[in-house]
Coordinates of C-alpha atoms in Angstrom, one line a residue:
M1 CA 0.0 0.0 0.0
T2 CA 1.4 3.4 -1.0
T3 CA 1.7 5.8 1.8
R4 CA 1.1 9.5 1.4
T5 CA 2.4 12.7 3.0
N6 CA 0.9 16.1 3.4
E7 CA 3.3 17.6 0.9
T8 CA 2.7 15.1 -2.0
A9 CA -0.9 13.9 -1.6
S10 CA -3.3 15.1 -4.3
T11 CA -5.6 12.1 -4.3
M12 CA -6.9 9.7 -1.6
R13 CA -8.6 6.3 -1.2
A14 CA -12.3 6.5 -0.5
L15 CA -15.0 3.9 0.0
I16 CA -17.7 4.9 -2.5
G17 CA -21.4 3.9 -2.1
G18 CA -24.3 4.3 -4.3
K19 CA -22.8 2.2 -7.2
G20 CA -24.2 -1.2 -6.2
G21 CA -24.6 -3.4 -3.1
Q22 CA -20.9 -3.0 -2.0
W23 CA -18.5 -0.2 -1.3
L24 CA -16.0 0.5 -4.1
L25 CA -12.5 1.5 -3.0
E26 CA -11.5 4.3 -5.4
E27 CA -8.9 7.1 -5.8
T28 CA -10.6 10.5 -5.5
P29 CA -9.3 14.1 -5.3
L30 CA -8.6 15.4 -1.8
P31 CA -11.6 17.3 -0.5
E32 CA -11.5 21.0 0.0
Q33 CA -14.1 23.4 1.4
L34 CA -13.6 26.9 2.7
G35 CA -14.1 27.0 6.5
A36 CA -14.1 23.3 7.0
V37 CA -11.5 21.4 9.0
R38 CA -9.7 18.8 6.9
I39 CA -8.4 15.9 8.9
Q40 CA -6.1 12.9 8.2
V41 CA -8.4 10.0 8.9
H42 CA -6.7 7.3 11.0
A43 CA -9.8 5.4 12.0
A44 CA -13.5 5.4 11.2
G45 CA -16.4 3.7 13.1
L46 CA -18.8 1.4 11.2
N47 CA -22.5 2.0 12.0
R48 CA -25.8 0.4 11.1
A49 CA -26.7 3.6 9.2
D50 CA -23.7 3.0 6.9
L51 CA -25.2 -0.3 5.9
Y52 CA -28.6 1.3 5.4
A53 CA -27.0 4.0 3.3
L54 CA -25.4 1.3 1.2
E55 CA -28.7 -0.4 0.7
G56 CA -30.4 3.0 -0.2
S57 CA -32.7 3.1 2.8
Y58 CA -30.9 5.9 4.7
T59 CA -29.8 9.2 3.3
A60 CA -28.3 11.9 5.6
N61 CA -29.7 15.4 5.2
S62 CA -26.3 16.7 4.0
Q63 CA -25.7 13.8 1.6
S64 CA -26.2 14.6 -2.1
G65 CA -26.0 12.6 -5.3
S66 CA -26.4 8.9 -6.0
A67 CA -22.7 8.1 -5.5
F68 CA -21.2 9.2 -2.2
T69 CA -18.2 8.7 0.0
A70 CA -19.4 6.5 2.9
G71 CA -18.9 6.8 6.6
M72 CA -20.0 9.2 9.3
E73 CA -17.8 8.6 12.4
V74 CA -14.2 9.6 12.4
A75 CA -11.0 10.0 14.4
G76 CA -7.8 11.5 13.1
V77 CA -5.5 14.6 13.1
V78 CA -6.3 18.1 11.9
E79 CA -4.4 18.8 8.8
T80 CA -6.0 22.1 7.8
G81 CA -7.6 24.3 10.4
S82 CA -10.5 26.7 10.2
P83 CA -11.2 30.3 11.2
L84 CA -14.3 28.9 13.0
A85 CA -12.2 26.7 15.2
P86 CA -9.0 28.4 16.4
H87 CA -9.0 25.9 19.4
L88 CA -8.4 23.1 16.9
P89 CA -5.1 24.0 15.1
A90 CA -3.3 21.7 12.8
G91 CA -1.9 18.7 14.6
T92 CA -4.8 18.4 17.0
R93 CA -6.1 14.8 17.5
V94 CA -9.9 14.9 17.0
M95 CA -13.0 12.7 16.8
G96 CA -16.5 13.5 15.6
I97 CA -19.1 13.0 13.0
T98 CA -19.1 14.0 9.3
I99 CA -20.1 12.9 5.9
G100 CA -17.4 11.0 4.0
A101 CA -15.5 9.4 6.9
F102 CA -14.4 6.3 5.0
A103 CA -11.5 8.0 3.3
D104 CA -7.9 8.9 3.9
Y105 CA -8.9 12.5 4.4
A106 CA -12.3 14.0 5.5
L107 CA -13.8 17.4 5.7
C108 CA -15.4 18.2 9.1
H109 CA -17.6 21.0 10.3
P110 CA -15.7 22.6 13.2
R111 CA -18.6 22.3 15.6
L112 CA -19.0 18.5 14.9
I113 CA -15.5 17.5 16.1
V114 CA -13.9 17.6 19.6
P115 CA -10.4 16.8 20.8
I116 CA -9.6 13.2 21.6
P117 CA -9.1 12.7 25.4
E118 CA -5.5 11.9 26.4
G119 CA -4.7 8.2 26.4
L120 CA -7.2 7.1 23.7
S121 CA -5.9 5.6 20.5
F122 CA -7.5 6.6 17.2
E123 CA -9.2 3.2 16.9
A124 CA -10.7 3.6 20.4
A125 CA -11.8 7.2 19.8
A126 CA -13.5 6.1 16.6
T127 CA -15.9 4.0 18.6
L128 CA -17.3 6.9 20.6
P129 CA -18.8 9.9 18.7
V130 CA -22.0 8.4 17.3
G131 CA -22.8 6.4 20.5
L132 CA -22.2 9.4 22.7
I133 CA -24.3 11.9 20.8
T134 CA -27.1 9.3 20.1
E135 CA -27.5 8.2 23.7
H136 CA -27.0 11.5 25.3
D137 CA -29.5 13.2 23.0
A138 CA -32.0 10.5 23.5
L139 CA -31.6 10.2 27.3
V140 CA -31.1 13.8 28.3
T141 CA -32.4 16.1 25.6
Q142 CA -35.4 14.0 24.4
A143 CA -36.3 12.0 27.5
G144 CA -35.3 14.6 30.2
F145 CA -33.3 12.2 32.3
T146 CA -32.6 13.2 35.9
G147 CA -30.4 11.5 38.4
G148 CA -31.7 8.5 40.3
E149 CA -34.1 7.3 37.5
T150 CA -34.2 3.7 36.3
V151 CA -33.3 3.2 32.7
L152 CA -34.0 0.2 30.4
I153 CA -31.7 -0.2 27.4
T154 CA -32.7 -2.7 24.8
G155 CA -30.1 -4.1 22.5
G156 CA -27.5 -3.4 25.2
T157 CA -24.7 -5.4 23.5
S158 CA -24.8 -3.2 20.4
A159 CA -21.9 -0.7 20.1
I160 CA -24.3 2.1 20.9
G161 CA -26.0 0.2 23.7
L162 CA -22.8 -0.4 25.5
I163 CA -22.0 3.3 25.4
G164 CA -25.5 4.0 26.6
I165 CA -25.1 1.7 29.7
Q166 CA -21.9 3.5 30.7
L167 CA -23.4 7.0 30.0
V168 CA -26.5 6.4 32.1
Q169 CA -24.3 5.2 35.0
A170 CA -22.0 8.1 34.6
L171 CA -24.9 10.5 34.8
G172 CA -26.2 9.0 38.0
A173 CA -28.9 6.5 37.2
G174 CA -30.6 4.7 40.0
K175 CA -30.7 1.4 38.2
V176 CA -29.7 0.3 34.7
I177 CA -31.4 -2.7 33.0
A178 CA -30.0 -3.9 29.7
T179 CA -31.1 -6.7 27.3
T180 CA -29.4 -9.1 25.0
T181 CA -30.4 -12.1 22.9
S182 CA -27.3 -14.1 23.6
E183 CA -26.3 -15.7 26.9
D184 CA -22.7 -15.4 25.9
K185 CA -22.9 -11.6 25.7
R186 CA -24.6 -11.2 29.1
T187 CA -21.2 -10.7 30.7
A188 CA -20.5 -7.7 28.4
L189 CA -23.6 -6.0 29.8
T190 CA -22.5 -6.4 33.4
E191 CA -19.0 -5.3 32.6
A192 CA -20.4 -2.1 31.0
G193 CA -22.3 -1.3 34.2
A194 CA -25.7 -2.9 33.9
D195 CA -27.3 -3.7 37.2
I196 CA -29.8 -6.1 35.8
T197 CA -29.5 -8.1 32.5
V198 CA -32.3 -9.8 30.6
N199 CA -32.0 -12.4 27.8
T200 CA -35.1 -11.6 25.8
K201 CA -34.8 -14.9 23.9
T202 CA -35.5 -16.9 27.1
E203 CA -37.1 -14.3 29.4
S204 CA -40.1 -12.1 29.2
L205 CA -38.9 -8.5 29.0
A206 CA -41.9 -7.0 31.0
T207 CA -41.8 -9.7 33.7
A208 CA -38.1 -9.3 34.3
V209 CA -38.1 -5.5 34.4
L210 CA -41.2 -5.3 36.6
A211 CA -39.6 -7.8 39.0
A212 CA -36.4 -5.7 39.1
T213 CA -38.3 -2.5 39.9
D214 CA -40.8 -3.6 42.5
G215 CA -43.5 -3.6 39.8
Q216 CA -42.9 0.0 38.8
G217 CA -41.1 -0.4 35.4
A218 CA -38.3 1.7 34.0
D219 CA -38.6 5.5 34.1
I220 CA -37.0 5.7 30.7
T221 CA -36.5 3.1 28.0
L222 CA -33.9 3.6 25.3
D223 CA -35.0 1.1 22.5
H224 CA -32.5 0.1 19.9
V225 CA -34.3 -3.0 18.7
G226 CA -37.9 -2.2 17.6
G227 CA -39.7 -5.1 15.9
E228 CA -41.5 -7.7 17.9
L229 CA -39.6 -6.9 21.2
F230 CA -41.1 -3.3 21.1
T231 CA -44.6 -4.7 21.8
S232 CA -43.4 -5.4 25.4
V233 CA -41.7 -2.1 26.0
P234 CA -44.7 0.0 27.2
E235 CA -45.6 -2.7 29.8
A236 CA -41.9 -2.7 31.0
T237 CA -42.0 1.2 31.3
A238 CA -43.3 3.0 34.3
I239 CA -46.5 5.1 34.6
G240 CA -45.5 8.5 33.2
G241 CA -42.4 7.0 31.7
R242 CA -40.6 8.0 28.5
I243 CA -39.9 5.6 25.6
V244 CA -37.3 6.7 23.0
S245 CA -37.2 4.8 19.7
I246 CA -33.5 5.1 18.6
G247 CA -32.8 2.0 16.4
R248 CA -34.6 -0.8 14.7
L249 CA -32.3 -3.7 14.7
A250 CA -35.3 -6.1 14.5
G251 CA -37.0 -4.0 11.9
P252 CA -39.3 -0.9 11.8
A253 CA -42.6 -2.8 11.9
T254 CA -44.2 -3.6 15.3
Q255 CA -47.5 -3.8 17.1
V256 CA -48.2 -1.6 20.1
N257 CA -51.2 -1.7 22.5
L258 CA -52.1 1.9 22.6
D259 CA -54.3 1.3 25.7
T260 CA -51.1 0.4 27.6
I261 CA -49.4 3.7 26.6
A262 CA -52.6 5.7 27.3
F263 CA -53.4 4.1 30.7
R264 CA -49.8 4.4 31.8
R265 CA -49.6 8.0 30.5
Q266 CA -46.3 7.4 28.7
K267 CA -44.5 9.5 26.1
L268 CA -43.3 7.8 23.0
I269 CA -40.5 9.7 21.3
G270 CA -38.9 9.0 18.0
T271 CA -35.4 10.2 17.1
T272 CA -33.0 10.2 14.2
F273 CA -30.0 12.3 13.0
S274 CA -30.5 11.7 9.3
I275 CA -32.7 14.7 8.7
R276 CA -31.2 17.1 11.2
T277 CA -29.5 20.2 10.0
R278 CA -25.8 20.9 10.5
S279 CA -26.7 23.5 13.1
E280 CA -28.9 21.0 15.0
L281 CA -26.2 18.4 15.0
A282 CA -23.7 21.0 16.2
D283 CA -25.9 21.6 19.2
V284 CA -26.1 17.9 19.9
V285 CA -22.3 17.7 19.9
A286 CA -21.9 20.8 22.1
A287 CA -24.2 19.2 24.7
L288 CA -21.5 16.7 25.4
A289 CA -19.1 19.2 26.8
D290 CA -20.5 19.6 30.3
R291 CA -20.5 16.1 31.6
V292 CA -20.0 13.5 28.9
L293 CA -16.6 14.3 27.5
P294 CA -15.2 14.8 31.1
A295 CA -16.6 11.3 31.9
V296 CA -14.7 9.9 29.0
A297 CA -11.5 11.7 30.0
E298 CA -11.9 10.4 33.6
G299 CA -12.4 6.8 32.4
H300 CA -16.1 6.5 33.4
I301 CA -17.0 5.8 29.8
V302 CA -14.6 3.6 28.0
P303 CA -14.6 2.5 24.3
H304 CA -15.8 -1.0 23.4
L305 CA -13.8 -2.0 20.4
D306 CA -14.7 -5.3 18.8
S307 CA -12.1 -5.4 16.0
V308 CA -10.2 -3.3 13.5
Y309 CA -10.2 -3.9 9.7
P310 CA -8.0 -2.4 7.1
V311 CA -9.9 -0.4 4.5
D312 CA -9.5 -3.1 1.8
R313 CA -11.4 -5.5 4.0
A314 CA -14.3 -3.2 4.6
D315 CA -16.8 -5.8 3.2
E316 CA -15.7 -8.3 5.8
A317 CA -16.4 -5.8 8.6
A318 CA -19.8 -5.1 7.1
G319 CA -20.6 -8.8 7.0
R320 CA -19.7 -9.1 10.7
L321 CA -22.0 -6.2 11.6
R322 CA -24.8 -7.7 9.6
A323 CA -24.4 -11.0 11.3
N324 CA -24.7 -9.4 14.8
T325 CA -21.7 -11.2 16.0
A326 CA -19.7 -8.2 17.2
V327 CA -19.6 -7.0 20.8
G328 CA -18.7 -3.4 20.6
K329 CA -17.7 -1.2 17.6
L330 CA -16.1 -2.3 14.3
V331 CA -13.6 0.1 13.0
L332 CA -11.9 0.7 9.7
S333 CA -8.3 1.8 9.7
F334 CA -6.8 4.3 7.3
A335 CA -3.6 4.8 9.4
D336 CA -1.3 3.4 6.7
A337 CA -2.0 6.5 4.5
H338 CA -0.4 8.8 7.0
T339 CA 3.3 8.8 7.9
D340 CA 3.1 12.2 9.6
T341 CA 0.6 12.3 12.5
T342 CA 1.5 15.9 13.6
P343 CA 1.2 18.3 10.7
A344 CA 2.9 21.6 11.4
P345 CA 0.5 24.4 12.3
S346 CA 0.0 26.9 9.5
P347 CA -1.8 30.2 9.4
V348 CA -5.4 30.2 8.3
A349 CA -5.9 32.3 5.2
R350 CA -7.9 35.4 5.7
I351 CA -11.4 34.9 4.2
F352 CA -12.8 38.4 5.0
G353 CA -9.8 40.7 4.3
S354 CA -8.5 43.2 6.9
I355 CA -10.3 44.5 10.0
A356 CA -11.8 47.9 9.1
Q357 CA -13.7 48.7 12.3
I358 CA -13.8 47.8 16.0
G359 CA -17.3 48.1 17.5
Y360 CA -18.1 48.8 21.2
V361 CA -21.5 48.3 22.8
V362 CA -21.8 50.6 25.8
R363 CA -24.4 51.8 28.2
D364 CA -23.4 55.5 28.2
I365 CA -22.4 56.4 24.7
E366 CA -21.5 60.1 25.5
A367 CA -19.3 59.1 28.4
S368 CA -17.6 56.6 26.1
M369 CA -17.0 59.2 23.4
Q370 CA -15.4 61.5 26.1
G371 CA -13.1 58.7 27.1
F372 CA -11.8 58.2 23.6
I373 CA -11.5 62.0 23.2
N374 CA -9.3 62.1 26.3
C375 CA -7.0 59.6 24.4
G376 CA -6.9 61.9 21.4
I377 CA -9.4 60.0 19.2
G378 CA -11.9 62.1 17.4
P379 CA -13.9 64.0 16.1
W380 CA -17.0 61.8 16.8
F381 CA -20.0 61.8 14.5
Y382 CA -23.1 61.1 16.5
L383 CA -26.4 59.8 15.2
K384 CA -29.4 59.3 17.5
N385 CA -32.2 56.8 17.3
V386 CA -31.0 55.0 14.2
K387 CA -33.4 52.3 13.0
P388 CA -31.9 50.0 10.4
G389 CA -34.1 48.9 7.6
D390 CA -35.2 45.3 7.2
F391 CA -33.5 44.5 10.5
T392 CA -33.8 40.8 11.7
Y393 CA -32.6 39.1 14.8
H394 CA -32.0 35.3 14.3
G395 CA -34.2 35.5 11.2
E396 CA -37.1 37.3 12.9
P397 CA -38.0 41.0 12.3
S398 CA -37.1 43.4 15.1
D399 CA -37.7 47.1 15.6
M400 CA -34.4 47.7 17.2
A401 CA -33.2 51.3 17.5
M402 CA -29.8 52.5 18.6
D403 CA -27.6 55.5 19.1
V404 CA -24.4 55.3 17.1
A405 CA -21.1 57.3 17.2
V406 CA -18.1 56.8 14.9
A407 CA -14.6 58.1 14.7
N408 CA -11.3 57.0 13.2
S409 CA -8.0 56.1 14.7
G410 CA -5.7 56.0 11.7
D411 CA -7.2 53.5 9.3
I412 CA -9.3 51.8 11.9
Q413 CA -12.8 53.1 12.5
I414 CA -14.1 53.0 16.1
E415 CA -17.9 52.5 16.5
L416 CA -19.9 53.0 19.7
I417 CA -23.4 51.6 19.9
T418 CA -26.1 51.9 22.6
P419 CA -29.5 50.2 22.0
V420 CA -32.3 52.6 23.0
N421 CA -35.3 50.2 23.2
D422 CA -36.0 46.7 24.3
A423 CA -36.4 45.2 20.8
P424 CA -34.2 42.0 20.3
S425 CA -30.7 42.5 19.1
M426 CA -27.2 41.1 19.6
Y427 CA -26.3 44.4 21.2
R428 CA -29.1 43.9 23.8
D429 CA -27.8 40.3 24.4
F430 CA -24.3 41.6 24.9
L431 CA -25.3 44.1 27.6
A432 CA -27.8 41.6 29.2
A433 CA -24.9 39.1 29.6
G434 CA -23.0 41.6 31.7
H435 CA -20.6 42.7 29.0
E436 CA -19.6 46.2 28.0
G437 CA -16.9 47.0 25.5
V438 CA -15.7 45.4 22.3
Q439 CA -18.7 43.5 20.8
H440 CA -17.6 43.1 17.2
V441 CA -14.9 43.5 14.6
A442 CA -16.0 44.5 11.1
Y443 CA -14.9 43.8 7.6
W444 CA -16.0 46.0 4.7
S445 CA -16.4 45.2 1.1
E446 CA -17.8 46.9 -2.0
D447 CA -18.8 43.4 -3.2
Y448 CA -20.9 42.6 -0.1
Q449 CA -22.8 39.7 -1.6
T450 CA -19.7 37.8 -2.3
L451 CA -18.5 38.4 1.2
Y452 CA -21.8 37.3 2.6
D453 CA -21.9 34.1 0.4
R454 CA -18.3 33.3 1.5
A455 CA -19.2 33.6 5.1
L456 CA -22.2 31.2 4.8
A457 CA -20.1 28.8 2.8
A458 CA -17.5 28.8 5.5
G459 CA -20.1 27.7 8.0
F460 CA -20.9 31.0 9.8
T461 CA -24.5 31.6 10.8
V462 CA -26.2 35.1 10.8
G463 CA -27.2 36.4 14.2
Q464 CA -28.7 39.7 13.0
E465 CA -28.7 41.7 9.7
G466 CA -30.2 44.7 8.1
R467 CA -29.3 47.8 6.2
I468 CA -28.5 51.5 7.0
G469 CA -29.0 53.9 4.1
G470 CA -30.0 52.4 0.7
E471 CA -29.6 49.0 -0.8
D472 CA -25.8 49.4 -0.7
G473 CA -25.9 49.8 3.1
R474 CA -26.4 46.1 4.1
F475 CA -24.7 44.5 7.1
A476 CA -24.7 41.2 8.9
Y477 CA -23.4 40.0 12.3
L478 CA -22.0 36.5 12.3
A479 CA -22.1 34.2 15.3
T480 CA -18.7 33.0 16.4
E481 CA -18.9 30.1 18.8
H482 CA -15.3 30.1 19.9
H483 CA -15.5 33.6 21.4
P484 CA -18.9 34.2 22.9
G485 CA -19.9 37.9 23.0
T486 CA -17.5 39.3 20.4
V487 CA -18.7 38.6 16.9
I488 CA -17.8 39.4 13.3
E489 CA -19.7 42.0 11.3
I490 CA -19.5 42.2 7.5
S491 CA -20.7 45.4 5.9
D492 CA -21.4 46.8 2.4
L493 CA -19.0 49.6 1.6
G494 CA -20.9 51.0 -1.4
G495 CA -22.5 54.3 -2.3
S496 CA -23.4 56.7 0.6
K497 CA -21.8 54.6 3.3
K498 CA -18.4 54.7 1.5
F499 CA -18.8 58.5 1.1
L500 CA -19.6 59.0 4.8
F501 CA -16.8 56.7 6.1
G502 CA -14.3 58.5 3.8
L503 CA -15.3 61.9 5.3
I504 CA -15.0 60.5 8.9
K505 CA -11.5 59.2 8.2
L506 CA -10.5 62.6 6.5
A507 CA -11.9 64.5 9.5
A508 CA -9.8 62.4 11.9
A509 CA -6.6 62.9 9.9
N510 CA -7.1 66.7 10.0
W511 CA -8.6 67.1 13.5
D512 CA -7.3 70.1 15.5
G513 CA -9.2 69.1 18.7
S514 CA -12.2 71.4 18.1
R515 CA -15.8 70.3 18.0
P516 CA -15.0 66.8 19.3
I517 CA -18.6 65.6 19.1
Q518 CA -20.7 66.5 16.1
E519 CA -24.3 65.3 16.1
I520 CA -25.3 64.6 12.5
D521 CA -28.6 63.9 10.7
A522 CA -29.2 60.2 9.7
R523 CA -30.1 61.7 6.2
L524 CA -26.4 61.8 5.6
L525 CA -26.5 58.0 5.0
S526 CA -28.8 58.3 2.0
D527 CA -29.4 62.0 0.9
P528 CA -26.8 63.4 -1.7
D529 CA -27.8 67.0 -0.8
A530 CA -27.0 66.4 2.9
Q531 CA -23.7 64.9 1.9
A532 CA -22.8 67.9 -0.2
D533 CA -23.5 70.2 2.7
M534 CA -21.3 68.2 5.0
L535 CA -18.5 68.1 2.4
A536 CA -18.7 71.9 2.1
A537 CA -18.6 72.3 5.9
L538 CA -15.4 70.3 6.1
G539 CA -13.8 72.5 3.4

């Protein structure tokens, strides 16, 4: 097998689906996407959904086209960083979820990967991401788990089930009950932390669970099996309990006695990741930070690795998964493609240009202007009660109004903003969070639409946007997860805004200290006559 290095690689191996009943190992170009993190894939976890995608019965929301690079669970090394993730520079060992994991290199959204805890191999790390997000989302976000509750996990010896058992124990369950259909696998359930084990081939699920819970049943059932077994799940779940349908190892078709669910006042919750947006998936990954990833780092949740296959034996791994003989996760190895596991950090290319403005959000705008004047920065041009046109906050219209003051310090413009009403805005959020000071850095462009499209392509999301002046006065504030509070603004520098900003810079360059604060009419932003009057006043 030919190895590749960062300097010479231009193509890579990838397992391609959508061309028949098996994956095809092909040479494909290295993937590139502005804003994405590119990683050297060392190991990739094999999941049921990968088999379903191969069969054509599962299509991820972000997957397009009939042919696709397979795989969704990955562990490797950051080769190319992203401006969205300065905390993940080149050389960082990471694990996470993505589209196209079964390849030598994969593109990952920065919010869908996390650092690998110390002491875990790539193969071990590749067993964790899908299980952690699936079980935590189902247990905590969907079912509302609280400490001390009894949890039933069906299909407990599946790779996800074994993660679920450990996760529930780490989060403080009162009792964990787990099922298997093989007496030989019962020990694996106990070793993972199950208090009670049930062999559903030889025991009644409902009878065993009720016996273990003094007739009460489980507060939460995480079901990975479906099929015929699901008919017993409501009876095994407590009054007021929650049932989360996660997987369907025994098939999607089942029969349910609705009287049981109604009389026991139970909640039946379905969940899947296939149709979730990238933003929704990012929230699921972010939810692991508080308790789950620390539990992994502390050894309370450990990987269950069944076996590792080289990429050219991927079909054998798929056959083992179909046969249900694995205990734990099957992993494909791509390590032989990478001789260098620690790429040298390199600067991230600027995607917005140079910073043109530093924006402060303050409570007392006149006091703030005076503070800058005392430092020799002025004159200030002060606009009151500015109401941007077409203003939206997280996509919803808002009647936000603000006082604004601007001045230049050399080539950098300083902007002061004070919201003057209670309408929603990121400025109001900033102050409500207890902040005061730098709230944004701004980049300007006379080709605003290209800048806007580039930001979205890089993975940024818009927190608020609108326009000041005419159609060439658009602006947008982009959420930056790595630095809460301080965000990026992109702004159109066309027409009247370019004129006004040029005059402000000229005024600062020739300022003699007189008239440090000049209140101006908002008409300057759009009225050519008002602009001519100001130009005449400045000489």
